Amino acid sequence: MIRHLWHTHRLALMAFLIALVALVYFGGRTITSTIYWMDPAHQEQPLAGWMTPRYVAQSYKLPREYVQPALFIAPDATPNRVSLESIAQANDVTLADLQARIDAAAAQFELDRDARNND
Amino acid sequence: MTELIFELLADYGVTIVFIVTFLSCLAIPIPSSLLMLASGGFAATGDLSLISVGLGAFGGAVLGDNSGYWIARKFGTRLDDWLARHPKRAALRARSAAFMEKRGGSSVFFSCWLVAPLGPYMNYFCGITRYNWLRFALWGIAGEIVWVSLYVGLGHTFADNISAIASLLGNASGFVTALVVVIALGIWLIRASKKKHAP
């Protein structure tokens, strides 16, 4: 049957095979990405240039007081929608630097919270 | 380019959402679904207004769909005539028209969100074949409401980890689109092979 289709409806058959390959490809990736993101270690998504300070605060569950200094924002500044990329450029640092600062702030938040709980 | 567009979201907000959804409905390869996820996430954090994002995405999508339809309709008459001339192509064209008459509405509806990568081509196809514009527009509006609600809603719900939901959704929607094409072509090929065996 396939050889017959190859002679009569070659384009449709090729499209079908391509779609079949795509099916397996995307199916596999859906499974692997599910497994990846369900791992608790990965649920702290890395910072990306498009994120805003408020977004980082929500994603990392960090209060404003910890996020603002890490992102070079003054404590009394009005909440502004600005991308991390803009912040990095304005302060002449890289995204990796901001990631390190946020990670440090998150660690500090953990310490402070434990200290408060032990009082 | 994807990175740049996402960074523009923080700077220009709803305007970028509108432009990107508009262009993606014209088959320009631009990550509109992912952008809607991110904008839904920003709505959850208070960086953007949910209503503005929803309306902007919806407006861009509907405008894009109908622009594609009318561009194809105005400039597609030559293509349509070429199809009509040759008997084999004319038969294919007639079968497509019959299919659209019966199932055009649901095809347009699902092409907006379930198999969104095929959506822009559905717009062009409907324009070239001069599918009834009112039916196209109304089913398109319904489909885009689902598309925008789904992606902005998911972005809003999973705001804590947009990267995760974007990755999952991107792969899942690729899977669903491939599945629909495999099933549709599979059925068509089986029928085509049967026809030859029964003279």
PDB file of C-alpha atoms in Angstrom:
ATOM      1  CA  MET A   1       0.000   0.000   0.000  1.00  0.00           C
ATOM      2  CA  ILE A   2       2.764   2.430   0.854  1.00  0.00           C
ATOM      3  CA  ARG A   3       4.560   1.849  -2.410  1.00  0.00           C
ATOM      4  CA  HIS A   4       1.296   2.488  -4.258  1.00  0.00           C
ATOM      5  CA  LEU A   5       0.756   5.715  -2.324  1.00  0.00           C
ATOM      6  CA  TRP A   6       4.331   6.739  -3.029  1.00  0.00           C
ATOM      7  CA  HIS A   7       3.553   6.650  -6.713  1.00  0.00           C
ATOM      8  CA  THR A   8       0.151   8.283  -6.609  1.00  0.00           C
ATOM      9  CA  HIS A   9       0.139  10.666  -3.646  1.00  0.00           C
ATOM     10  CA  ARG A  10       3.777  11.291  -2.931  1.00  0.00           C
ATOM     11  CA  LEU A  11       3.413  14.792  -1.441  1.00  0.00           C
ATOM     12  CA  ALA A  12       0.674  13.766   0.988  1.00  0.00           C
ATOM     13  CA  LEU A  13       2.660  10.712   2.051  1.00  0.00           C
ATOM     14  CA  MET A  14       5.773  12.803   2.696  1.00  0.00           C
ATOM     15  CA  ALA A  15       3.746  15.355   4.659  1.00  0.00           C
ATOM     16  CA  PHE A  16       2.258  12.495   6.677  1.00  0.00           C
ATOM     17  CA  LEU A  17       5.697  11.099   7.492  1.00  0.00           C
ATOM     18  CA  ILE A  18       7.024  14.524   8.461  1.00  0.00           C
ATOM     19  CA  ALA A  19       4.019  15.022  10.748  1.00  0.00           C
ATOM     20  CA  LEU A  20       4.663  11.595  12.272  1.00  0.00           C
ATOM     21  CA  VAL A  21       8.266  12.539  13.036  1.00  0.00           C
ATOM     22  CA  ALA A  22       7.073  15.844  14.527  1.00  0.00           C
ATOM     23  CA  LEU A  23       4.568  13.910  16.643  1.00  0.00           C
ATOM     24  CA  VAL A  24       7.253  11.715  18.165  1.00  0.00           C
ATOM     25  CA  TYR A  25       9.584  14.701  18.586  1.00  0.00           C
ATOM     26  CA  PHE A  26       7.089  16.928  20.402  1.00  0.00           C
ATOM     27  CA  GLY A  27       5.670  14.026  22.365  1.00  0.00           C
ATOM     28  CA  GLY A  28       9.128  13.187  23.656  1.00  0.00           C
ATOM     29  CA  ARG A  29       9.890  16.787  24.506  1.00  0.00           C
ATOM     30  CA  THR A  30       6.576  17.209  26.341  1.00  0.00           C
ATOM     31  CA  ILE A  31       7.460  14.231  28.536  1.00  0.00           C
ATOM     32  CA  THR A  32      11.047  15.329  29.203  1.00  0.00           C
ATOM     33  CA  SER A  33      10.097  18.937  29.924  1.00  0.00           C
ATOM     34  CA  THR A  34       7.367  17.757  32.325  1.00  0.00           C
ATOM     35  CA  ILE A  35       9.887  15.623  34.176  1.00  0.00           C
ATOM     36  CA  TYR A  36      12.395  18.481  34.205  1.00  0.00           C
ATOM     37  CA  TRP A  37      10.009  21.082  35.576  1.00  0.00           C
ATOM     38  CA  MET A  38       8.385  18.793  38.131  1.00  0.00           C
ATOM     39  CA  ASP A  39      11.775  18.397  39.804  1.00  0.00           C
ATOM     40  CA  PRO A  40      11.708  20.722  42.813  1.00  0.00           C
ATOM     41  CA  ALA A  41      15.303  21.733  42.145  1.00  0.00           C
ATOM     42  CA  HIS A  42      14.219  23.323  38.870  1.00  0.00           C
ATOM     43  CA  GLN A  43      11.255  25.227  40.186  1.00  0.00           C
ATOM     44  CA  GLU A  44      13.420  28.208  40.945  1.00  0.00           C
ATOM     45  CA  GLN A  45      13.428  29.473  37.384  1.00  0.00           C
ATOM     46  CA  PRO A  46      16.636  31.289  36.425  1.00  0.00           C
ATOM     47  CA  LEU A  47      16.428  35.037  35.890  1.00  0.00           C
ATOM     48  CA  ALA A  48      15.826  36.181  32.343  1.00  0.00           C
ATOM     49  CA  GLY A  49      16.305  39.624  30.809  1.00  0.00           C
ATOM     50  CA  TRP A  50      12.586  40.124  30.230  1.00  0.00           C
ATOM     51  CA  MET A  51      11.532  39.745  33.878  1.00  0.00           C
ATOM     52  CA  THR A  52      10.518  42.682  36.035  1.00  0.00           C
ATOM     53  CA  PRO A  53      11.430  43.248  39.725  1.00  0.00           C
ATOM     54  CA  ARG A  54       7.885  42.491  40.824  1.00  0.00           C
ATOM     55  CA  TYR A  55       8.003  39.309  38.775  1.00  0.00           C
ATOM     56  CA  VAL A  56      11.260  38.227  40.427  1.00  0.00           C
ATOM     57  CA  ALA A  57       9.752  38.946  43.847  1.00  0.00           C
ATOM     58  CA  GLN A  58       6.746  36.727  43.098  1.00  0.00           C
ATOM     59  CA  SER A  59       8.704  33.926  41.428  1.00  0.00           C
ATOM     60  CA  TYR A  60      11.338  33.713  44.180  1.00  0.00           C
ATOM     61  CA  LYS A  61       8.806  34.471  46.926  1.00  0.00           C
ATOM     62  CA  LEU A  62      11.021  37.277  48.211  1.00  0.00           C
ATOM     63  CA  PRO A  63       9.675  40.390  49.897  1.00  0.00           C
ATOM     64  CA  ARG A  64      10.331  43.762  48.265  1.00  0.00           C
ATOM     65  CA  GLU A  65      12.885  44.750  50.907  1.00  0.00           C
ATOM     66  CA  TYR A  66      15.143  41.927  49.752  1.00  0.00           C
ATOM     67  CA  VAL A  67      14.579  42.264  46.015  1.00  0.00           C
ATOM     68  CA  GLN A  68      15.087  46.011  45.753  1.00  0.00           C
ATOM     69  CA  PRO A  69      18.687  46.245  46.989  1.00  0.00           C
ATOM     70  CA  ALA A  70      19.645  43.183  44.956  1.00  0.00           C
ATOM     71  CA  LEU A  71      18.329  44.900  41.820  1.00  0.00           C
ATOM     72  CA  PHE A  72      19.783  48.334  42.558  1.00  0.00           C
ATOM     73  CA  ILE A  73      16.382  49.834  43.307  1.00  0.00           C
ATOM     74  CA  ALA A  74      16.036  52.570  45.945  1.00  0.00           C
ATOM     75  CA  PRO A  75      13.833  51.567  48.903  1.00  0.00           C
ATOM     76  CA  ASP A  76      11.416  54.449  48.442  1.00  0.00           C
ATOM     77  CA  ALA A  77      11.148  54.208  44.659  1.00  0.00           C
ATOM     78  CA  THR A  78       7.656  53.723  43.197  1.00  0.00           C
ATOM     79  CA  PRO A  79       7.143  50.241  41.746  1.00  0.00           C
ATOM     80  CA  ASN A  80       8.187  50.424  38.151  1.00  0.00           C
ATOM     81  CA  ARG A  81       7.751  48.009  35.283  1.00  0.00           C
ATOM     82  CA  VAL A  82      11.321  47.704  34.032  1.00  0.00           C
ATOM     83  CA  SER A  83      13.112  44.720  32.529  1.00  0.00           C
ATOM     84  CA  LEU A  84      16.100  43.083  34.228  1.00  0.00           C
ATOM     85  CA  GLU A  85      17.973  43.648  30.982  1.00  0.00           C
ATOM     86  CA  SER A  86      17.481  47.420  31.378  1.00  0.00           C
ATOM     87  CA  ILE A  87      18.543  47.237  35.026  1.00  0.00           C
ATOM     88  CA  ALA A  88      21.656  45.266  34.110  1.00  0.00           C
ATOM     89  CA  GLN A  89      22.619  47.760  31.410  1.00  0.00           C
ATOM     90  CA  ALA A  90      21.886  50.798  33.594  1.00  0.00           C
ATOM     91  CA  ASN A  91      24.088  49.447  36.379  1.00  0.00           C
ATOM     92  CA  ASP A  92      26.769  48.009  34.105  1.00  0.00           C
ATOM     93  CA  VAL A  93      26.390  44.435  35.346  1.00  0.00           C
ATOM     94  CA  THR A  94      25.471  41.179  33.667  1.00  0.00           C
ATOM     95  CA  LEU A  95      22.358  39.077  34.168  1.00  0.00           C
ATOM     96  CA  ALA A  96      24.564  36.526  35.904  1.00  0.00           C
ATOM     97  CA  ASP A  97      25.550  39.219  38.426  1.00  0.00           C
ATOM     98  CA  LEU A  98      21.877  39.951  39.107  1.00  0.00           C
ATOM     99  CA  GLN A  99      21.231  36.218  39.502  1.00  0.00           C
ATOM    100  CA  ALA A 100      24.015  36.013  42.086  1.00  0.00           C
ATOM    101  CA  ARG A 101      22.646  39.040  43.963  1.00  0.00           C
ATOM    102  CA  ILE A 102      19.114  37.620  43.999  1.00  0.00           C
ATOM    103  CA  ASP A 103      20.380  34.222  45.137  1.00  0.00           C
ATOM    104  CA  ALA A 104      22.277  35.930  47.947  1.00  0.00           C
ATOM    105  CA  ALA A 105      19.173  37.911  48.904  1.00  0.00           C
ATOM    106  CA  ALA A 106      17.124  34.702  48.923  1.00  0.00           C
ATOM    107  CA  ALA A 107      19.686  33.023  51.171  1.00  0.00           C
ATOM    108  CA  GLN A 108      19.650  36.031  53.508  1.00  0.00           C
ATOM    109  CA  PHE A 109      15.835  35.904  53.611  1.00  0.00           C
ATOM    110  CA  GLU A 110      16.030  32.234  54.650  1.00  0.00           C
ATOM    111  CA  LEU A 111      18.489  33.077  57.454  1.00  0.00           C
ATOM    112  CA  ASP A 112      16.429  36.020  58.704  1.00  0.00           C
ATOM    113  CA  ARG A 113      13.267  33.945  58.665  1.00  0.00           C
ATOM    114  CA  ASP A 114      14.880  31.115  60.612  1.00  0.00           C
ATOM    115  CA  ALA A 115      16.284  33.629  63.102  1.00  0.00           C
ATOM    116  CA  ARG A 116      12.808  35.126  63.581  1.00  0.00           C
ATOM    117  CA  ASN A 117      11.263  31.699  64.045  1.00  0.00           C
ATOM    118  CA  ASN A 118      13.805  30.818  66.692  1.00  0.00           C
ATOM    119  CA  ASP A 119      13.053  33.903  68.803  1.00  0.00           C
TER     120      ASP A 119
ATOM    121  CA  MET B   1      14.655  37.752  18.373  1.00  0.00           C
ATOM    122  CA  THR B   2      12.476  35.997  20.939  1.00  0.00           C
ATOM    123  CA  GLU B   3      14.569  37.447  23.761  1.00  0.00           C
ATOM    124  CA  LEU B   4      14.274  40.963  22.356  1.00  0.00           C
ATOM    125  CA  ILE B   5      10.495  40.782  22.041  1.00  0.00           C
ATOM    126  CA  PHE B   6      10.108  39.577  25.598  1.00  0.00           C
ATOM    127  CA  GLU B   7      12.315  42.385  26.884  1.00  0.00           C
ATOM    128  CA  LEU B   8      10.160  44.865  24.981  1.00  0.00           C
ATOM    129  CA  LEU B   9       7.150  43.568  26.921  1.00  0.00           C
ATOM    130  CA  ALA B  10       8.358  45.239  30.129  1.00  0.00           C
ATOM    131  CA  ASP B  11       9.069  48.497  28.293  1.00  0.00           C
ATOM    132  CA  TYR B  12       6.026  48.776  26.030  1.00  0.00           C
ATOM    133  CA  GLY B  13       3.433  46.497  27.614  1.00  0.00           C
ATOM    134  CA  VAL B  14       0.132  45.982  25.860  1.00  0.00           C
ATOM    135  CA  THR B  15       1.271  47.674  22.636  1.00  0.00           C
ATOM    136  CA  ILE B  16       3.812  44.900  22.051  1.00  0.00           C
ATOM    137  CA  VAL B  17       1.199  42.258  22.821  1.00  0.00           C
ATOM    138  CA  PHE B  18      -1.140  43.786  20.239  1.00  0.00           C
ATOM    139  CA  ILE B  19       1.538  44.050  17.538  1.00  0.00           C
ATOM    140  CA  VAL B  20       2.908  40.544  18.098  1.00  0.00           C
ATOM    141  CA  THR B  21      -0.483  38.795  18.056  1.00  0.00           C
ATOM    142  CA  PHE B  22      -1.422  40.766  14.933  1.00  0.00           C
ATOM    143  CA  LEU B  23       1.745  39.723  13.074  1.00  0.00           C
ATOM    144  CA  SER B  24       1.549  36.093  14.186  1.00  0.00           C
ATOM    145  CA  CYS B  25      -1.968  35.795  12.709  1.00  0.00           C
ATOM    146  CA  LEU B  26      -0.415  36.758   9.368  1.00  0.00           C
ATOM    147  CA  ALA B  27       1.978  33.764   9.546  1.00  0.00           C
ATOM    148  CA  ILE B  28       4.965  35.826  10.607  1.00  0.00           C
ATOM    149  CA  PRO B  29       7.029  33.488  12.822  1.00  0.00           C
ATOM    150  CA  ILE B  30       6.839  35.357  16.083  1.00  0.00           C
ATOM    151  CA  PRO B  31       6.199  33.775  19.511  1.00  0.00           C
ATOM    152  CA  SER B  32       2.796  35.261  20.288  1.00  0.00           C
ATOM    153  CA  SER B  33       1.579  32.391  22.495  1.00  0.00           C
ATOM    154  CA  LEU B  34       4.664  32.647  24.690  1.00  0.00           C
ATOM    155  CA  LEU B  35       4.296  36.408  24.877  1.00  0.00           C
ATOM    156  CA  MET B  36       0.702  36.026  26.042  1.00  0.00           C
ATOM    157  CA  LEU B  37       1.891  33.650  28.768  1.00  0.00           C
ATOM    158  CA  ALA B  38       4.445  36.212  29.938  1.00  0.00           C
ATOM    159  CA  SER B  39       1.907  39.050  29.828  1.00  0.00           C
ATOM    160  CA  GLY B  40      -0.522  36.939  31.873  1.00  0.00           C
ATOM    161  CA  GLY B  41       2.289  36.434  34.353  1.00  0.00           C
ATOM    162  CA  PHE B  42       2.908  40.187  34.485  1.00  0.00           C
ATOM    163  CA  ALA B  43      -0.806  40.699  35.124  1.00  0.00           C
ATOM    164  CA  ALA B  44      -0.475  38.449  38.182  1.00  0.00           C
ATOM    165  CA  THR B  45       2.462  40.442  39.535  1.00  0.00           C
ATOM    166  CA  GLY B  46       0.726  43.746  38.941  1.00  0.00           C
ATOM    167  CA  ASP B  47       3.057  44.888  36.164  1.00  0.00           C
ATOM    168  CA  LEU B  48       0.256  44.932  33.610  1.00  0.00           C
ATOM    169  CA  SER B  49      -3.514  45.160  33.732  1.00  0.00           C
ATOM    170  CA  LEU B  50      -5.193  41.820  32.967  1.00  0.00           C
ATOM    171  CA  ILE B  51      -8.058  43.445  31.068  1.00  0.00           C
ATOM    172  CA  SER B  52      -5.728  45.552  28.921  1.00  0.00           C
ATOM    173  CA  VAL B  53      -3.604  42.526  28.098  1.00  0.00           C
ATOM    174  CA  GLY B  54      -6.655  40.440  27.205  1.00  0.00           C
ATOM    175  CA  LEU B  55      -8.180  43.139  25.023  1.00  0.00           C
ATOM    176  CA  GLY B  56      -4.857  43.944  23.358  1.00  0.00           C
ATOM    177  CA  ALA B  57      -4.144  40.318  22.489  1.00  0.00           C
ATOM    178  CA  PHE B  58      -7.727  39.734  21.328  1.00  0.00           C
ATOM    179  CA  GLY B  59      -7.775  42.905  19.228  1.00  0.00           C
ATOM    180  CA  GLY B  60      -4.457  42.082  17.568  1.00  0.00           C
ATOM    181  CA  ALA B  61      -5.527  38.517  16.814  1.00  0.00           C
ATOM    182  CA  VAL B  62      -8.920  39.393  15.305  1.00  0.00           C
ATOM    183  CA  LEU B  63      -7.437  42.236  13.267  1.00  0.00           C
ATOM    184  CA  GLY B  64      -4.653  39.942  12.055  1.00  0.00           C
ATOM    185  CA  ASP B  65      -7.024  37.129  11.098  1.00  0.00           C
ATOM    186  CA  ASN B  66      -9.296  39.413   9.105  1.00  0.00           C
ATOM    187  CA  SER B  67      -6.420  41.281   7.468  1.00  0.00           C
ATOM    188  CA  GLY B  68      -4.999  37.937   6.302  1.00  0.00           C
ATOM    189  CA  TYR B  69      -8.412  36.878   5.019  1.00  0.00           C
ATOM    190  CA  TRP B  70      -8.972  40.053   3.003  1.00  0.00           C
ATOM    191  CA  ILE B  71      -5.419  40.222   1.655  1.00  0.00           C
ATOM    192  CA  ALA B  72      -5.797  36.639   0.415  1.00  0.00           C
ATOM    193  CA  ARG B  73      -9.235  37.389  -0.973  1.00  0.00           C
ATOM    194  CA  LYS B  74      -8.098  40.472  -2.909  1.00  0.00           C
ATOM    195  CA  PHE B  75      -4.909  38.973  -4.249  1.00  0.00           C
ATOM    196  CA  GLY B  76      -5.916  35.335  -4.390  1.00  0.00           C
ATOM    197  CA  THR B  77      -8.260  35.454  -7.355  1.00  0.00           C
ATOM    198  CA  ARG B  78      -5.409  34.600  -9.731  1.00  0.00           C
ATOM    199  CA  LEU B  79      -4.460  31.609  -7.610  1.00  0.00           C
ATOM    200  CA  ASP B  80      -8.084  30.589  -7.455  1.00  0.00           C
ATOM    201  CA  ASP B  81      -8.441  30.792 -11.244  1.00  0.00           C
ATOM    202  CA  TRP B  82      -5.281  28.732 -11.689  1.00  0.00           C
ATOM    203  CA  LEU B  83      -6.770  26.080  -9.401  1.00  0.00           C
ATOM    204  CA  ALA B  84     -10.057  26.082 -11.293  1.00  0.00           C
ATOM    205  CA  ARG B  85      -8.455  25.611 -14.720  1.00  0.00           C
ATOM    206  CA  HIS B  86      -6.912  22.168 -14.357  1.00  0.00           C
ATOM    207  CA  PRO B  87      -9.519  19.388 -13.819  1.00  0.00           C
ATOM    208  CA  LYS B  88      -7.574  17.594 -11.048  1.00  0.00           C
ATOM    209  CA  ARG B  89      -6.935  20.827  -9.139  1.00  0.00           C
ATOM    210  CA  ALA B  90     -10.519  21.949  -9.714  1.00  0.00           C
ATOM    211  CA  ALA B  91     -11.751  18.708  -8.139  1.00  0.00           C
ATOM    212  CA  LEU B  92      -9.533  19.315  -5.095  1.00  0.00           C
ATOM    213  CA  ARG B  93     -10.783  22.871  -4.912  1.00  0.00           C
ATOM    214  CA  ALA B  94     -14.408  21.705  -5.135  1.00  0.00           C
ATOM    215  CA  ARG B  95     -13.856  19.131  -2.379  1.00  0.00           C
ATOM    216  CA  SER B  96     -12.242  21.788  -0.171  1.00  0.00           C
ATOM    217  CA  ALA B  97     -15.182  24.115  -0.760  1.00  0.00           C
ATOM    218  CA  ALA B  98     -17.639  21.349   0.122  1.00  0.00           C
ATOM    219  CA  PHE B  99     -15.661  20.519   3.275  1.00  0.00           C
ATOM    220  CA  MET B 100     -15.649  24.178   4.292  1.00  0.00           C
ATOM    221  CA  GLU B 101     -19.379  24.458   3.657  1.00  0.00           C
ATOM    222  CA  LYS B 102     -19.988  21.604   6.056  1.00  0.00           C
ATOM    223  CA  ARG B 103     -17.220  22.075   8.608  1.00  0.00           C
ATOM    224  CA  GLY B 104     -15.809  25.509   7.889  1.00  0.00           C
ATOM    225  CA  GLY B 105     -16.961  27.073  11.109  1.00  0.00           C
ATOM    226  CA  SER B 106     -15.386  24.526  13.410  1.00  0.00           C
ATOM    227  CA  SER B 107     -12.245  24.444  11.250  1.00  0.00           C
ATOM    228  CA  VAL B 108     -11.772  28.188  11.646  1.00  0.00           C
ATOM    229  CA  PHE B 109     -12.603  27.935  15.355  1.00  0.00           C
ATOM    230  CA  PHE B 110     -10.061  25.211  16.122  1.00  0.00           C
ATOM    231  CA  SER B 111      -7.383  26.703  13.872  1.00  0.00           C
ATOM    232  CA  CYS B 112      -7.288  29.731  16.191  1.00  0.00           C
ATOM    233  CA  TRP B 113      -6.224  27.875  19.291  1.00  0.00           C
ATOM    234  CA  LEU B 114      -5.993  24.076  19.126  1.00  0.00           C
ATOM    235  CA  VAL B 115      -3.792  23.979  16.030  1.00  0.00           C
ATOM    236  CA  ALA B 116      -2.729  27.607  16.210  1.00  0.00           C
ATOM    237  CA  PRO B 117       0.371  27.168  13.985  1.00  0.00           C
ATOM    238  CA  LEU B 118      -2.036  26.400  11.129  1.00  0.00           C
ATOM    239  CA  GLY B 119      -4.277  29.369  11.928  1.00  0.00           C
ATOM    240  CA  PRO B 120      -2.739  31.968   9.590  1.00  0.00           C
ATOM    241  CA  TYR B 121      -2.875  29.526   6.679  1.00  0.00           C
ATOM    242  CA  MET B 122      -6.538  28.876   7.416  1.00  0.00           C
ATOM    243  CA  ASN B 123      -7.106  32.642   7.120  1.00  0.00           C
ATOM    244  CA  TYR B 124      -5.395  32.738   3.719  1.00  0.00           C
ATOM    245  CA  PHE B 125      -7.213  29.607   2.572  1.00  0.00           C
ATOM    246  CA  CYS B 126     -10.597  31.059   3.517  1.00  0.00           C
ATOM    247  CA  GLY B 127      -9.753  34.306   1.728  1.00  0.00           C
ATOM    248  CA  ILE B 128      -8.607  32.642  -1.477  1.00  0.00           C
ATOM    249  CA  THR B 129     -11.650  30.377  -1.629  1.00  0.00           C
ATOM    250  CA  ARG B 130     -13.899  33.307  -0.679  1.00  0.00           C
ATOM    251  CA  TYR B 131     -15.411  31.480   2.266  1.00  0.00           C
ATOM    252  CA  ASN B 132     -18.326  33.479   3.664  1.00  0.00           C
ATOM    253  CA  TRP B 133     -16.723  36.371   5.541  1.00  0.00           C
ATOM    254  CA  LEU B 134     -19.326  36.701   8.273  1.00  0.00           C
ATOM    255  CA  ARG B 135     -19.033  33.039   9.221  1.00  0.00           C
ATOM    256  CA  PHE B 136     -15.261  33.308   9.120  1.00  0.00           C
ATOM    257  CA  ALA B 137     -15.242  36.441  11.295  1.00  0.00           C
ATOM    258  CA  LEU B 138     -17.683  35.145  13.905  1.00  0.00           C
ATOM    259  CA  TRP B 139     -16.056  31.722  14.311  1.00  0.00           C
ATOM    260  CA  GLY B 140     -12.672  33.482  14.351  1.00  0.00           C
ATOM    261  CA  ILE B 141     -13.781  35.775  17.162  1.00  0.00           C
ATOM    262  CA  ALA B 142     -14.962  32.763  19.170  1.00  0.00           C
ATOM    263  CA  GLY B 143     -11.684  30.934  18.544  1.00  0.00           C
ATOM    264  CA  GLU B 144      -9.557  33.936  19.485  1.00  0.00           C
ATOM    265  CA  ILE B 145     -11.497  34.392  22.724  1.00  0.00           C
ATOM    266  CA  VAL B 146     -10.495  30.826  23.621  1.00  0.00           C
ATOM    267  CA  TRP B 147      -6.873  31.373  22.518  1.00  0.00           C
ATOM    268  CA  VAL B 148      -6.380  34.588  24.470  1.00  0.00           C
ATOM    269  CA  SER B 149      -8.208  33.318  27.570  1.00  0.00           C
ATOM    270  CA  LEU B 150      -6.232  30.076  27.537  1.00  0.00           C
ATOM    271  CA  TYR B 151      -2.758  31.568  27.211  1.00  0.00           C
ATOM    272  CA  VAL B 152      -3.172  34.753  29.226  1.00  0.00           C
ATOM    273  CA  GLY B 153      -5.060  32.706  31.838  1.00  0.00           C
ATOM    274  CA  LEU B 154      -2.353  30.053  32.055  1.00  0.00           C
ATOM    275  CA  GLY B 155       0.327  32.740  32.295  1.00  0.00           C
ATOM    276  CA  HIS B 156      -1.629  34.363  35.100  1.00  0.00           C
ATOM    277  CA  THR B 157      -2.169  31.093  36.971  1.00  0.00           C
ATOM    278  CA  PHE B 158       1.392  29.831  36.602  1.00  0.00           C
ATOM    279  CA  ALA B 159       3.011  33.239  37.023  1.00  0.00           C
ATOM    280  CA  ASP B 160       5.492  31.837  39.513  1.00  0.00           C
ATOM    281  CA  ASN B 161       7.198  29.849  36.808  1.00  0.00           C
ATOM    282  CA  ILE B 162       6.472  31.157  33.331  1.00  0.00           C
ATOM    283  CA  SER B 163       9.540  29.400  31.923  1.00  0.00           C
ATOM    284  CA  ALA B 164       8.094  26.039  32.968  1.00  0.00           C
ATOM    285  CA  ILE B 165       4.597  26.570  31.580  1.00  0.00           C
ATOM    286  CA  ALA B 166       6.034  28.059  28.380  1.00  0.00           C
ATOM    287  CA  SER B 167       8.246  25.048  27.813  1.00  0.00           C
ATOM    288  CA  LEU B 168       5.457  22.562  28.534  1.00  0.00           C
ATOM    289  CA  LEU B 169       2.843  24.381  26.500  1.00  0.00           C
ATOM    290  CA  GLY B 170       5.133  24.911  23.525  1.00  0.00           C
ATOM    291  CA  ASN B 171       5.866  21.212  23.263  1.00  0.00           C
ATOM    292  CA  ALA B 172       2.303  20.144  24.022  1.00  0.00           C
ATOM    293  CA  SER B 173       0.792  22.384  21.353  1.00  0.00           C
ATOM    294  CA  GLY B 174       3.378  21.149  18.828  1.00  0.00           C
ATOM    295  CA  PHE B 175       2.311  17.629  19.735  1.00  0.00           C
ATOM    296  CA  VAL B 176      -1.396  18.376  19.324  1.00  0.00           C
ATOM    297  CA  THR B 177      -0.877  20.093  15.965  1.00  0.00           C
ATOM    298  CA  ALA B 178       1.221  17.172  14.700  1.00  0.00           C
ATOM    299  CA  LEU B 179      -1.427  14.750  15.982  1.00  0.00           C
ATOM    300  CA  VAL B 180      -4.230  16.511  14.124  1.00  0.00           C
ATOM    301  CA  VAL B 181      -2.192  16.528  10.900  1.00  0.00           C
ATOM    302  CA  VAL B 182      -1.262  12.833  11.295  1.00  0.00           C
ATOM    303  CA  ILE B 183      -4.902  11.844  11.858  1.00  0.00           C
ATOM    304  CA  ALA B 184      -6.277  14.009   9.042  1.00  0.00           C
ATOM    305  CA  LEU B 185      -3.641  12.962   6.498  1.00  0.00           C
ATOM    306  CA  GLY B 186      -3.805   9.365   7.684  1.00  0.00           C
ATOM    307  CA  ILE B 187      -7.530   9.150   7.032  1.00  0.00           C
ATOM    308  CA  TRP B 188      -7.114  10.883   3.679  1.00  0.00           C
ATOM    309  CA  LEU B 189      -4.297   8.548   2.591  1.00  0.00           C
ATOM    310  CA  ILE B 190      -6.188   5.419   3.601  1.00  0.00           C
ATOM    311  CA  ARG B 191      -9.198   6.567   1.593  1.00  0.00           C
ATOM    312  CA  ALA B 192      -6.971   7.462  -1.365  1.00  0.00           C
ATOM    313  CA  SER B 193      -5.366   4.024  -1.410  1.00  0.00           C
ATOM    314  CA  LYS B 194      -8.762   2.283  -1.136  1.00  0.00           C
ATOM    315  CA  LYS B 195     -10.099   4.199  -4.133  1.00  0.00           C
ATOM    316  CA  LYS B 196      -7.457   2.804  -6.467  1.00  0.00           C
ATOM    317  CA  HIS B 197      -8.139  -0.774  -5.419  1.00  0.00           C
ATOM    318  CA  ALA B 198     -11.834  -0.475  -6.180  1.00  0.00           C
ATOM    319  CA  PRO B 199     -12.089   0.543  -9.852  1.00  0.00           C
TER     320      PRO B 199
END
